XYZ file of C-alpha atoms in Angstrom:
611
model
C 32.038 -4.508 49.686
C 32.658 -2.386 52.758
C 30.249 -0.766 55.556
C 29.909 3.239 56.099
C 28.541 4.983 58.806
C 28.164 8.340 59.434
C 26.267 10.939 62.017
C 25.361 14.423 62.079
C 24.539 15.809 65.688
C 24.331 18.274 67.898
C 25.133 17.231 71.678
C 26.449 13.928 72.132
C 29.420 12.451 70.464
C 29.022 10.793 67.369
C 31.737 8.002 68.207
C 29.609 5.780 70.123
C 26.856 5.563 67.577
C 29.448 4.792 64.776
C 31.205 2.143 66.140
C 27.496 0.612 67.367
C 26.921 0.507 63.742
C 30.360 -0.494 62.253
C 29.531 -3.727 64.524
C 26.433 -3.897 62.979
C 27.979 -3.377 59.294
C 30.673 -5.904 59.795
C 29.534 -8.887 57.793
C 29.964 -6.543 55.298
C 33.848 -6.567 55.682
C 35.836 -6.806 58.485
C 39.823 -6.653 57.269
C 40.164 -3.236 58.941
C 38.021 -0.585 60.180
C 38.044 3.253 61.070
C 36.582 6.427 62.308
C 36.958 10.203 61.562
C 35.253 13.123 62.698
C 35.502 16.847 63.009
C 36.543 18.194 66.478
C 38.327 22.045 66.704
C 38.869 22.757 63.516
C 40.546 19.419 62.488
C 40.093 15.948 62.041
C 39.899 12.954 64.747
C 41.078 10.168 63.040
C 40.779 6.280 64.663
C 41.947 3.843 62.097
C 43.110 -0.100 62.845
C 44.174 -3.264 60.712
C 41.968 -6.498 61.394
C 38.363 -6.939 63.132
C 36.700 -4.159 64.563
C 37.143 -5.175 68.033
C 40.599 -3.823 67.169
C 39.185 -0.544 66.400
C 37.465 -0.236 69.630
C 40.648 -1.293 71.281
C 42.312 1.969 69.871
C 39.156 3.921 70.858
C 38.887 2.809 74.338
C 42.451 4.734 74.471
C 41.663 7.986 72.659
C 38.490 9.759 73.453
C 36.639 11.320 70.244
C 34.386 14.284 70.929
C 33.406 15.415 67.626
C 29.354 15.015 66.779
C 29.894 14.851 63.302
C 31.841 11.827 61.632
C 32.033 8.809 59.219
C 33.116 5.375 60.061
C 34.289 2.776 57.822
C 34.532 -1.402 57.979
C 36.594 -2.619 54.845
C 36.925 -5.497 52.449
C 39.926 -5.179 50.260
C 39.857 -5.029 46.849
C 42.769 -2.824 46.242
C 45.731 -2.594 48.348
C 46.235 -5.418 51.395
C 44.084 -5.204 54.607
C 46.221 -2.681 56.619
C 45.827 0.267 58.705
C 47.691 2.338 55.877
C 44.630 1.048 53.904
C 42.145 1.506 56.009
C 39.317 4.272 55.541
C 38.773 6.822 56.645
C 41.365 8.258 53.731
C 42.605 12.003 54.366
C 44.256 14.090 52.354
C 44.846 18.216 53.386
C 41.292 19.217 54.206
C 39.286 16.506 52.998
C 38.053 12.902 54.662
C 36.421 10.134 52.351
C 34.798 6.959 53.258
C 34.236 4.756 49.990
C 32.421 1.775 49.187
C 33.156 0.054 45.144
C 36.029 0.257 42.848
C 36.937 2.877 40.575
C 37.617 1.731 37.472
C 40.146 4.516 36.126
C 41.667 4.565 38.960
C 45.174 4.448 37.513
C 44.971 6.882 34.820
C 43.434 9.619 37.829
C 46.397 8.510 39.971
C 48.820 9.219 37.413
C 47.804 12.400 36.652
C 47.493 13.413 40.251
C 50.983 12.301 41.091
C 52.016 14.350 37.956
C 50.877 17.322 39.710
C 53.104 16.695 42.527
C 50.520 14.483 44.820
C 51.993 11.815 46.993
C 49.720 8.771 48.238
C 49.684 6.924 51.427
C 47.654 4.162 50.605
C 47.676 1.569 48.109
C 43.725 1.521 47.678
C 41.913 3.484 44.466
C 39.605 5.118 47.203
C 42.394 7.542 48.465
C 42.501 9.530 45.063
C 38.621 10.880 45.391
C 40.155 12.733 48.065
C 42.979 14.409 46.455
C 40.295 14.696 43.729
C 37.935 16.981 46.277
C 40.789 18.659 47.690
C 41.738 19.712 44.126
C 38.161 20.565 43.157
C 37.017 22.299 46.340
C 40.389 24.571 45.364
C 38.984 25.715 42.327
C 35.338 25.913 43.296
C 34.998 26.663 47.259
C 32.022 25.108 47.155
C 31.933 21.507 48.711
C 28.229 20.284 46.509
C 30.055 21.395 43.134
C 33.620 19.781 44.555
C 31.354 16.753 45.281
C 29.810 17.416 41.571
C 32.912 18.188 39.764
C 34.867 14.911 41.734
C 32.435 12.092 40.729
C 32.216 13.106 36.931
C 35.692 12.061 37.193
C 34.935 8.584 38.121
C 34.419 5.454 36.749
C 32.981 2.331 38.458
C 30.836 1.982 41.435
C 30.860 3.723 44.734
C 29.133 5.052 47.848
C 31.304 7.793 49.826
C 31.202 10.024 52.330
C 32.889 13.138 52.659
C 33.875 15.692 55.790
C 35.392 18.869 54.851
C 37.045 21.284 58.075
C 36.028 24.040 56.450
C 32.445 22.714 56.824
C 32.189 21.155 60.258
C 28.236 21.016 60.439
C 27.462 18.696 57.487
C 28.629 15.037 55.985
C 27.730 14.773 51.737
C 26.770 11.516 50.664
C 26.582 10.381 47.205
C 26.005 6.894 45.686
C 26.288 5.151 42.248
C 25.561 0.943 42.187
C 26.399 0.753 45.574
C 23.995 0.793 48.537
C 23.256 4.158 50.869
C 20.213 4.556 53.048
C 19.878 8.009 55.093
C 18.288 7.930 58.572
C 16.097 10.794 59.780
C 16.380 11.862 63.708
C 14.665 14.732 65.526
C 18.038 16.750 65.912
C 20.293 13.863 64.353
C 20.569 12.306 60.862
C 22.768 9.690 59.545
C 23.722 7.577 56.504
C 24.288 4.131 56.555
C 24.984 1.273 53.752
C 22.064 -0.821 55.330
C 19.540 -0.311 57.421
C 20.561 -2.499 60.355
C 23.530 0.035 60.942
C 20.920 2.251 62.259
C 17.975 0.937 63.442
C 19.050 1.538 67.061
C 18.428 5.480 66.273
C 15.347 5.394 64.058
C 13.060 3.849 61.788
C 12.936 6.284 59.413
C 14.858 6.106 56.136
C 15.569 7.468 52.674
C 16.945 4.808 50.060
C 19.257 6.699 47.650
C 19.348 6.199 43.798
C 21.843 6.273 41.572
C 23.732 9.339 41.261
C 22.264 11.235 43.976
C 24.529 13.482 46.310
C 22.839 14.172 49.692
C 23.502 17.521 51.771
C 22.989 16.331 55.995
C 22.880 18.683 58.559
C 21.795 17.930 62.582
C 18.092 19.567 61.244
C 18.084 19.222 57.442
C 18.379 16.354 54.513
C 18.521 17.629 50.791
C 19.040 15.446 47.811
C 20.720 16.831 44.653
C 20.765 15.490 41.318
C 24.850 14.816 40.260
C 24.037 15.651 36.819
C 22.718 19.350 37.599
C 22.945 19.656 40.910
C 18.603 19.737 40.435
C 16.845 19.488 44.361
C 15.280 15.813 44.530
C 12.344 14.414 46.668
C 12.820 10.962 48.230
C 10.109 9.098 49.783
C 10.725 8.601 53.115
C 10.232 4.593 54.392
C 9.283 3.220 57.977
C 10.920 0.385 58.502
C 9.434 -2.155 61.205
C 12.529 -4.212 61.598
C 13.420 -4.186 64.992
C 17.000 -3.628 66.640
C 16.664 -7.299 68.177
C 16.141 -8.944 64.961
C 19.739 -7.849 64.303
C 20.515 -9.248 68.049
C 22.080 -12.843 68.475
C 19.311 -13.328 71.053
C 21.562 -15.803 73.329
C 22.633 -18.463 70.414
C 26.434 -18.861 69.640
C 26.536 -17.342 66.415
C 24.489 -14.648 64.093
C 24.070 -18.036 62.137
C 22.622 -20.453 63.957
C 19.855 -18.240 65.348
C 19.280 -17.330 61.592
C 18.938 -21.420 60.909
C 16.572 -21.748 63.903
C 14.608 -18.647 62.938
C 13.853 -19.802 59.152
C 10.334 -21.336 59.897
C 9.376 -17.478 61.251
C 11.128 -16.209 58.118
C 9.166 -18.819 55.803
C 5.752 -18.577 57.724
C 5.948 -14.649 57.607
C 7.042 -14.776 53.580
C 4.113 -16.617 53.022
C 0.897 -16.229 54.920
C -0.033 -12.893 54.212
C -0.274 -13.488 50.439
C -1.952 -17.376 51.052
C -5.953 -17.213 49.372
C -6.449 -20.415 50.232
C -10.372 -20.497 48.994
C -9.515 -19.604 45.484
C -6.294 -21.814 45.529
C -4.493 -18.785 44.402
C -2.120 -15.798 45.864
C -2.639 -12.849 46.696
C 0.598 -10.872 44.823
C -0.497 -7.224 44.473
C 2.459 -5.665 44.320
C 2.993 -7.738 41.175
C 0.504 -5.438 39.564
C 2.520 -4.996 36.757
C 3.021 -8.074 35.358
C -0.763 -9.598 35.542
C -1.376 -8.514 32.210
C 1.503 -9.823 30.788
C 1.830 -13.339 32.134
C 0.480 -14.743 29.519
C 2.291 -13.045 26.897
C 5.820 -14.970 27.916
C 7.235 -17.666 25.825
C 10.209 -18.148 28.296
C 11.592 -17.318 31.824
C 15.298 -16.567 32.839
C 16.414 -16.445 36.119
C 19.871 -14.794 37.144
C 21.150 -14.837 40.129
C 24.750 -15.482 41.800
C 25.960 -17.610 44.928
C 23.380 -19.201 47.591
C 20.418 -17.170 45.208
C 21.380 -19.086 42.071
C 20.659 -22.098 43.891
C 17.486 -21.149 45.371
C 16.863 -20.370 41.451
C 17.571 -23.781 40.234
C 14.875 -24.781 43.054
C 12.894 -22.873 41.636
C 13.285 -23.411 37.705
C 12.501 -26.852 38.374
C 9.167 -25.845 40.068
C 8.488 -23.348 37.293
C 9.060 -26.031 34.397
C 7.273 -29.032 36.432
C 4.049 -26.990 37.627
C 4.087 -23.811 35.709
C 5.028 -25.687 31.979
C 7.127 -23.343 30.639
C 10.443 -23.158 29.215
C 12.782 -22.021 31.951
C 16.607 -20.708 32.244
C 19.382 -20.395 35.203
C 22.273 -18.177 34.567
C 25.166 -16.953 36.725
C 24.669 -13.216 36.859
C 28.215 -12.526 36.465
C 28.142 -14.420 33.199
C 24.653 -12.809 31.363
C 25.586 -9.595 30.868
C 29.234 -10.646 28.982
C 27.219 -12.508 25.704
C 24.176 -11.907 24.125
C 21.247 -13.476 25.835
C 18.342 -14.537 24.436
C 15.639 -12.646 26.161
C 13.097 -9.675 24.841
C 9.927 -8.842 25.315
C 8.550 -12.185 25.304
C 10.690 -13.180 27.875
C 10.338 -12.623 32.354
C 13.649 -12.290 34.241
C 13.459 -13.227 37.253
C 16.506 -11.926 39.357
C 17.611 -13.133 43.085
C 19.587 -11.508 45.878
C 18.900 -11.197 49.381
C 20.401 -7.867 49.286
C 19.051 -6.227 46.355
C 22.674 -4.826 45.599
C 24.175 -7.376 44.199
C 26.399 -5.663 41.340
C 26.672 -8.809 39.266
C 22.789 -9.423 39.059
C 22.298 -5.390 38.756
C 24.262 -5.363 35.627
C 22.333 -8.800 34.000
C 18.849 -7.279 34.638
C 19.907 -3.508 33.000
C 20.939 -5.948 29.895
C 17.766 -7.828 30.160
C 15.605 -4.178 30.335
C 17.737 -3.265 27.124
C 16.245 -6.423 25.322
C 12.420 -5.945 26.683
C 12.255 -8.145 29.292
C 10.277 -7.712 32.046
C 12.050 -7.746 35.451
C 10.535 -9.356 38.950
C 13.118 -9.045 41.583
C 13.299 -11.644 44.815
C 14.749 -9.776 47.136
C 14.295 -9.379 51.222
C 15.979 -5.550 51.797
C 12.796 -2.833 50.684
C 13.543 -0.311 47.878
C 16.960 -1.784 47.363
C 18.493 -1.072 44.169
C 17.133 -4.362 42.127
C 13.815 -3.621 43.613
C 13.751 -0.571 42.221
C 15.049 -1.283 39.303
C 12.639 -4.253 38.462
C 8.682 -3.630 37.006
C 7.867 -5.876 40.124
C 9.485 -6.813 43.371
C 8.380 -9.578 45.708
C 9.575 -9.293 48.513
C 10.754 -11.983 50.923
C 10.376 -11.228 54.885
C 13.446 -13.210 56.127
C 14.489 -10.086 58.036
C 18.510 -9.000 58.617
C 20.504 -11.396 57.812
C 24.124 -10.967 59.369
C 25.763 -14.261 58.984
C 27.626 -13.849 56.228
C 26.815 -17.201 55.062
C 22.792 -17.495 53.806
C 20.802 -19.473 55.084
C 17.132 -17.948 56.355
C 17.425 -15.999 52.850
C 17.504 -19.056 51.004
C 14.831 -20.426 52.449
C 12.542 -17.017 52.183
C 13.507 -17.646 48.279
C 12.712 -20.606 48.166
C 9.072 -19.904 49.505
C 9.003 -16.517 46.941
C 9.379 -19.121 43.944
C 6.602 -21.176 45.286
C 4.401 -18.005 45.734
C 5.522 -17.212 41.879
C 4.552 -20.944 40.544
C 1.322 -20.890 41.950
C 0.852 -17.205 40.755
C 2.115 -18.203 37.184
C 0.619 -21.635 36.955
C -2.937 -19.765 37.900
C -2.967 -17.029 35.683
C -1.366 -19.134 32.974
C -4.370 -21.813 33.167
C -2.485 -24.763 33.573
C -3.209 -24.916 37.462
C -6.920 -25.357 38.696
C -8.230 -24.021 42.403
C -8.027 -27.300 43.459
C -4.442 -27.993 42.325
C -3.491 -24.507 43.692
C -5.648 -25.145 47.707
C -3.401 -28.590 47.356
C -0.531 -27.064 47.270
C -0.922 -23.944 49.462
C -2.417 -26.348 52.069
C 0.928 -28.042 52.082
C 2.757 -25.052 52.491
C 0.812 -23.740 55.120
C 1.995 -26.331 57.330
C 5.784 -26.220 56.099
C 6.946 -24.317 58.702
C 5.713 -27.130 61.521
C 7.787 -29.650 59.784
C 10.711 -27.290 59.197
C 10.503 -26.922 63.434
C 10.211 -30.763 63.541
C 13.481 -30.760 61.139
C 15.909 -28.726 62.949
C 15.095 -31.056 66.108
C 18.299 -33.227 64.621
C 20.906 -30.688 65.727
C 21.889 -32.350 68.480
C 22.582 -35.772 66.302
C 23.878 -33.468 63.436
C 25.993 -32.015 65.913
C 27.306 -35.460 67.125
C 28.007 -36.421 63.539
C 29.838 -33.129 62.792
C 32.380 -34.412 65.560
C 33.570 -37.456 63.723
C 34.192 -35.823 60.096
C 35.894 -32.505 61.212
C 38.889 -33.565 60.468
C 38.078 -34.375 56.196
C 39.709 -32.531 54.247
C 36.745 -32.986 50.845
C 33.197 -34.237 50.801
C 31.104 -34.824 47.897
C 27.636 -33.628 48.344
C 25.109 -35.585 46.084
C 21.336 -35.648 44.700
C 19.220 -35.996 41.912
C 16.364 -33.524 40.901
C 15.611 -30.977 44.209
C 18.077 -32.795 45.919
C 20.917 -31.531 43.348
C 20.821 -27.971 44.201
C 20.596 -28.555 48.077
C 24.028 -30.578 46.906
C 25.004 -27.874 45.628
C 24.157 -25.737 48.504
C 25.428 -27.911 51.133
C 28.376 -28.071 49.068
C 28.878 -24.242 49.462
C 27.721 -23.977 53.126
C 30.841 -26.032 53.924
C 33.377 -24.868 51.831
C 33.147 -20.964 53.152
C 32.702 -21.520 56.150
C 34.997 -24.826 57.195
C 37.466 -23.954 54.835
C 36.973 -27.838 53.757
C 37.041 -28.628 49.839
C 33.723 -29.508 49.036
C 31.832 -30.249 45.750
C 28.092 -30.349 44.896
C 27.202 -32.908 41.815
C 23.799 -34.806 40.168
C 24.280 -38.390 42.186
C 24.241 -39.659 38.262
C 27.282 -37.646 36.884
C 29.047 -39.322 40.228
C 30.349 -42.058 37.743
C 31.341 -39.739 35.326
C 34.146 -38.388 37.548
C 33.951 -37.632 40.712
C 33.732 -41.272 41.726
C 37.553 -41.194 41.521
C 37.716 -39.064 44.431
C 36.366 -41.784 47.071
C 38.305 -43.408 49.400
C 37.965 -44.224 52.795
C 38.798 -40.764 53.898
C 36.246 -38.988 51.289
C 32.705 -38.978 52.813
C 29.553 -38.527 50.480
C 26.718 -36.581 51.656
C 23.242 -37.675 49.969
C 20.455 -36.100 49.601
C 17.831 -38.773 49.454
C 14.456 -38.163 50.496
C 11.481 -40.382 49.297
C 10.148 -40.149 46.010
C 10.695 -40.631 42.146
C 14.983 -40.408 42.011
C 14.768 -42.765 45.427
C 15.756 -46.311 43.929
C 18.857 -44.490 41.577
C 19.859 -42.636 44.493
C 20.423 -45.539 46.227
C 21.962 -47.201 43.288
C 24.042 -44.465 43.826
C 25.007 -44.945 47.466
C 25.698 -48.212 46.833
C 28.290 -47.710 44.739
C 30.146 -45.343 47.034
C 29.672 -48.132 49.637
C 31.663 -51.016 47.625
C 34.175 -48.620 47.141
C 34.769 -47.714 50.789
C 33.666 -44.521 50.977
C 31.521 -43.355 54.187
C 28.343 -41.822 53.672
C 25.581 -39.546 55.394
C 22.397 -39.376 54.242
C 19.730 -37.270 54.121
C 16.186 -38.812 54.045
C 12.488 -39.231 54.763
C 11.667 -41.022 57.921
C 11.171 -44.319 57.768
C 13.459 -45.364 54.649
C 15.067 -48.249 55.958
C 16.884 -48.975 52.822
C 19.151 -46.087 53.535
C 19.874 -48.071 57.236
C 22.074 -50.595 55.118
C 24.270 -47.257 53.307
C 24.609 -44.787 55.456
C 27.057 -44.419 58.817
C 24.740 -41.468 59.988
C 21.552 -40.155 58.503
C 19.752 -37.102 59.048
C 16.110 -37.566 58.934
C 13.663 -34.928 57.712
C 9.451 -35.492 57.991
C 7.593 -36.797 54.602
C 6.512 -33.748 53.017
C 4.920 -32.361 49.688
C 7.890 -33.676 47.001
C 7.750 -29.971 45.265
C 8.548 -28.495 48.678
C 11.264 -31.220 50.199
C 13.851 -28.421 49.521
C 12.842 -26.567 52.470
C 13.550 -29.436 54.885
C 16.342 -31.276 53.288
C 18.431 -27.994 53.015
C 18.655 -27.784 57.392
C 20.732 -30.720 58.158
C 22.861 -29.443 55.563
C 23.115 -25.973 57.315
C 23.615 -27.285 60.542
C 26.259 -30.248 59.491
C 27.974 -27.116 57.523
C 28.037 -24.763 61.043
C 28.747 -27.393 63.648
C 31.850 -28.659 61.788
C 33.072 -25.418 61.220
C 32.133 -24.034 64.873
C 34.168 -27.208 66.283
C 36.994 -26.159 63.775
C 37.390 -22.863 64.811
C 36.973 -20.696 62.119
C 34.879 -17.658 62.224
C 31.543 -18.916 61.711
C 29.640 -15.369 61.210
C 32.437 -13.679 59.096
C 34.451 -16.729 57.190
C 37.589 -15.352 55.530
C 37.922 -13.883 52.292
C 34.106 -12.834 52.076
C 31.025 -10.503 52.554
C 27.563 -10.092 52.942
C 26.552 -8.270 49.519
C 28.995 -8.177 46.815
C 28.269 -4.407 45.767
C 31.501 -5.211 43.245
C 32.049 -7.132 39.788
């Protein structure tokens, strides 16, 4: 889970654009960082432990010149965040950036240190350059090096390579880990997402699995690793613009991504809204129309913030749609035998698209039959190509580490998908279908209207920053916003924090509550309103302080609750979308008046691009 960066030029120094996109990679890791590139016949190498600003530090003291070069922002896996262990790794003639794990690295370091190698680093990335060094030896030619060097591995990766003896070019290759290549007029460049690089073009090339790219300052070519066979790639405008990925005056990356979730809903849905029929309009689910009546069962996998977007949506699937419906933990499919096949839709979630966990469950899934619809925001990312269908969500960037406007985009892609399934499946009429697209048409006004408690959220984040656990309870919808509130807190206060059904409170976690244990509810009007506050009221005999969640205008909660975050009366299939933002901002104004770092918490990263 690290960022690469690399440039290809012809005049101006390829520092400045590196580092401009290292900054733009570092929610991707940010434990150390570093910089090579090819100046006179040798390497200029910049490398620093800690946040990038550290980096620049060390560049702001040593002037780089070269106009080819690779930069690198790291999130250890193997070997302690240091500069020892920081990429760029070198070793004789060769520089390697490297995002994944290899597997067998041990076994390739013991035979290399057999052969009289010595290592500087403790990571498993340093040996693919004593590998190239070794095969460029034998073969002086840097492709088949390339080639020869990846056969050799095991696991995931995305590197890039510098050779002196080749000071005009950077080779790229990739295998389950992201690499996009940017096209300039007398420039290219490689990136691991697109934001990296959107201040030099919007024109890109996704990479696929096992391909090995060739860039020069004039020239992209794609080879196949198994033959070394030339490859087309499409090549993809992208219409993101540079200030999307801009904090546009708020604090954090995150907050602006909170307040910008009513664009990010509005613009996932409207286009694909045919409100006369009371239907959507889903071509790019093409695929699947003939089909979606042939399914006995769905599964949805997903991991982190997306898996609880997918419980939100197998509970619209089952309630609307009427059909059997699964959540799994990506991480855990792929390790038993599932029971999907060709009767069976897997629906698979990640903001990314790279998510190595979910990557690995839908390949098992395609072995079975299944057919695969990805919810995903990044274009042509790996699941999306992977899948017979993607549907897209238009969130835009996301840099906070921690999700929030993604969520939200997923949650309105599984309310797309139940009205698309409940349609074609018969068991939702045009008027049922206007109903509910009616209501979601005006969503985003009462999201706006939501987020207008920040100040009071804000107020209320004062008096609890100091907790050290909160429970975070609700029944139906209102459980996985638990749940997600839950999370919110947790990574980025640092604050133990659990997520339960408000009924299984009794059946342990009602132990934890004291006067210093505060329960957050999630109790907007509807059907689980009365138990809810069944529930509240047993936290309140016990002494524990609450904050509630709820509806305007539920003066029942008045009587519970020390502070309550109100939301407008909505649609009760789409309360998810409002009672999920006091939770968000409650989760970044207590950790904001903590301290901690808000955009990049510790510990974590953007896509998890490793099991």
């Amino acid at each position: 889970m690290c960022g690469i960066v690399g440039m290809v030029g012809d005049g101006r120094p390829c520092v400045s654009v590196l580092l401009e996109g290292l900054k733009r990679l570092e929610y991707r890791g940010y434990d150390s960082a570093g910089i090579a590139t090819v100046h006179g016949g040798d390497f200029e190498i910049v490398r620093s432990a800690g946040k990038l600003r550290n980096l620049e530090a060390r560049l702001g003291e040593r002037k780089l010149t070269g106009t080819v070069g690779i930069g690198h922002t790291r999130w250890a896996t193997h070997g302690r965040p240091s500069e020892a262990n920081a990429h760029p790794h070198r070793f004789e003639d060769v520089v390697v950036v490297h995002n994944g794990i290899i597997e067998n690295y041990a076994s390739l370091k013991s035979d290399l240190t057999a052969q009289g190698h010595t290592f500087s680093s403790e990571t498993d990335s340093e040996i693919i350059a004593h590998l190239l060094h070794r095969a460029y030896r034998d073969c002086d030619d840097l492709l088949v090096a390339v080639q020869t060097t990846l056969r050799q591995l095991t696991g995931s990766f995305a590197i890039g390579v510098l050779h002196v003896a080749h000071p005009d070019r950077l080779v790229v290759a990739r295998r389950m880990s992201p690499l996009v290549l940017g096209l300039g007029e007398t420039e290219n460049y490689v990136a691991s997402d697109v934001p990296a690089l959107l201040a030099e073009t919007r024109k890109f090339i996704f990479l696929e699995d096992d391909d090995i790219a060739v860039l020069t300052k004039s020239n992209v070519a794609i080879y196949g690793l198994a033959d070394l066979a030339p490859i087309e790639r499409p090549v993809r405008n992208i219409t993101w613009t540079p200030a999307m990925a801009e904090k546009g005056g708020y604090k954090h990356f995150m907050l602006k991504e909170i307040y910008e979730q009513p664009r990010a809903v509005s613009d996932t849905l409207r286009p694909r809204l045919a409100l006369a029929d009371g239907d959507v309009a889903l071509e790019e689910l093409g695929d699947l129309e003939a089909r979606a009546n042939e399914w006995d069962g769905i599964a949805i996998v997903a991991c982190g913030t997306s898996y609880h977007a997918g419980l939100v949506g197998k509970y619209l699937i089952e309630e609307l749609v009427r059909i059997p419906c699964t959540l799994e933990v990506a991480s855990e499919f792929r390790y038993r035998r599932p029971l999907v096949d060709k009767r069976h839709l897997l629906v698979c979630v990640s903001q990314s698209g790279e998510t190595a966990d979910t990557i690995a469950a839908v390949q098992e899934a395609q072995k079975r039959g299944a057919s695969v619809l990805t919810i995903c925001n990044v274009v042509d990312s790996t699941l999306a190509r992977m899948s017979d269908a993607p549907l897209y969500t238009f969130a835009g960037p996301e840099i906070g580490v921690a999700s929030t406007k993604a969520f939200t985009a997923q949650l309105a892609a599984f309310a797309l998908l139940t009205i698309w399934l409940g349609r074609r499946r018969g068991v939702m009429d045009a008027e049922a279908g206007r109903g509910l697209l009616q209501d979601l048409i005006h969503l985003p006004v009462l999201m706006e209207e939501a987020l207008k408690e920040d100040k009071h959220i804000q107020a209320t984040a004062r008096k609890f920053v100091r907790t050290n656990s909160m429970l975070f309870l609700g029944r139906g919808l209102g459980f996985p916003i638990a749940l997600e509130g839950a999370l919110k807190l947790k990574e980025l206060s640092y604050i133990h924090a659990e997520g339960y059904p408000a009924g299984e409170m009794k059946h342990g976690p009602i132990a934890l509550v004291d006067d210093e244990t505060p329960s957050l509810f999630v109790v907007p009007a509807g059907a689980s309103f009365e138990k809810t506050i069944s529930n509240m009221e047993e936290i309140k005999s016990r002494g524990g302080p609450i904050i509630a969640v709820t509806t305007t205008g539920q003066d029942r909660v008045k009587d519970l609750a020390e502070d309550i975050f109100h939301i407008p009366p909505c649609n009760a299939f789409l309360e998810s979308f409002l009672t999920v933002l006091p939770l968000q901002l409650f989760a970044y104004h207590v950790a904001d008046l903590k301290g901690t770092d808000v955009d990049q918490p510790r510990n974590l990263a953007k896509s998890v691009t490793v099991e």
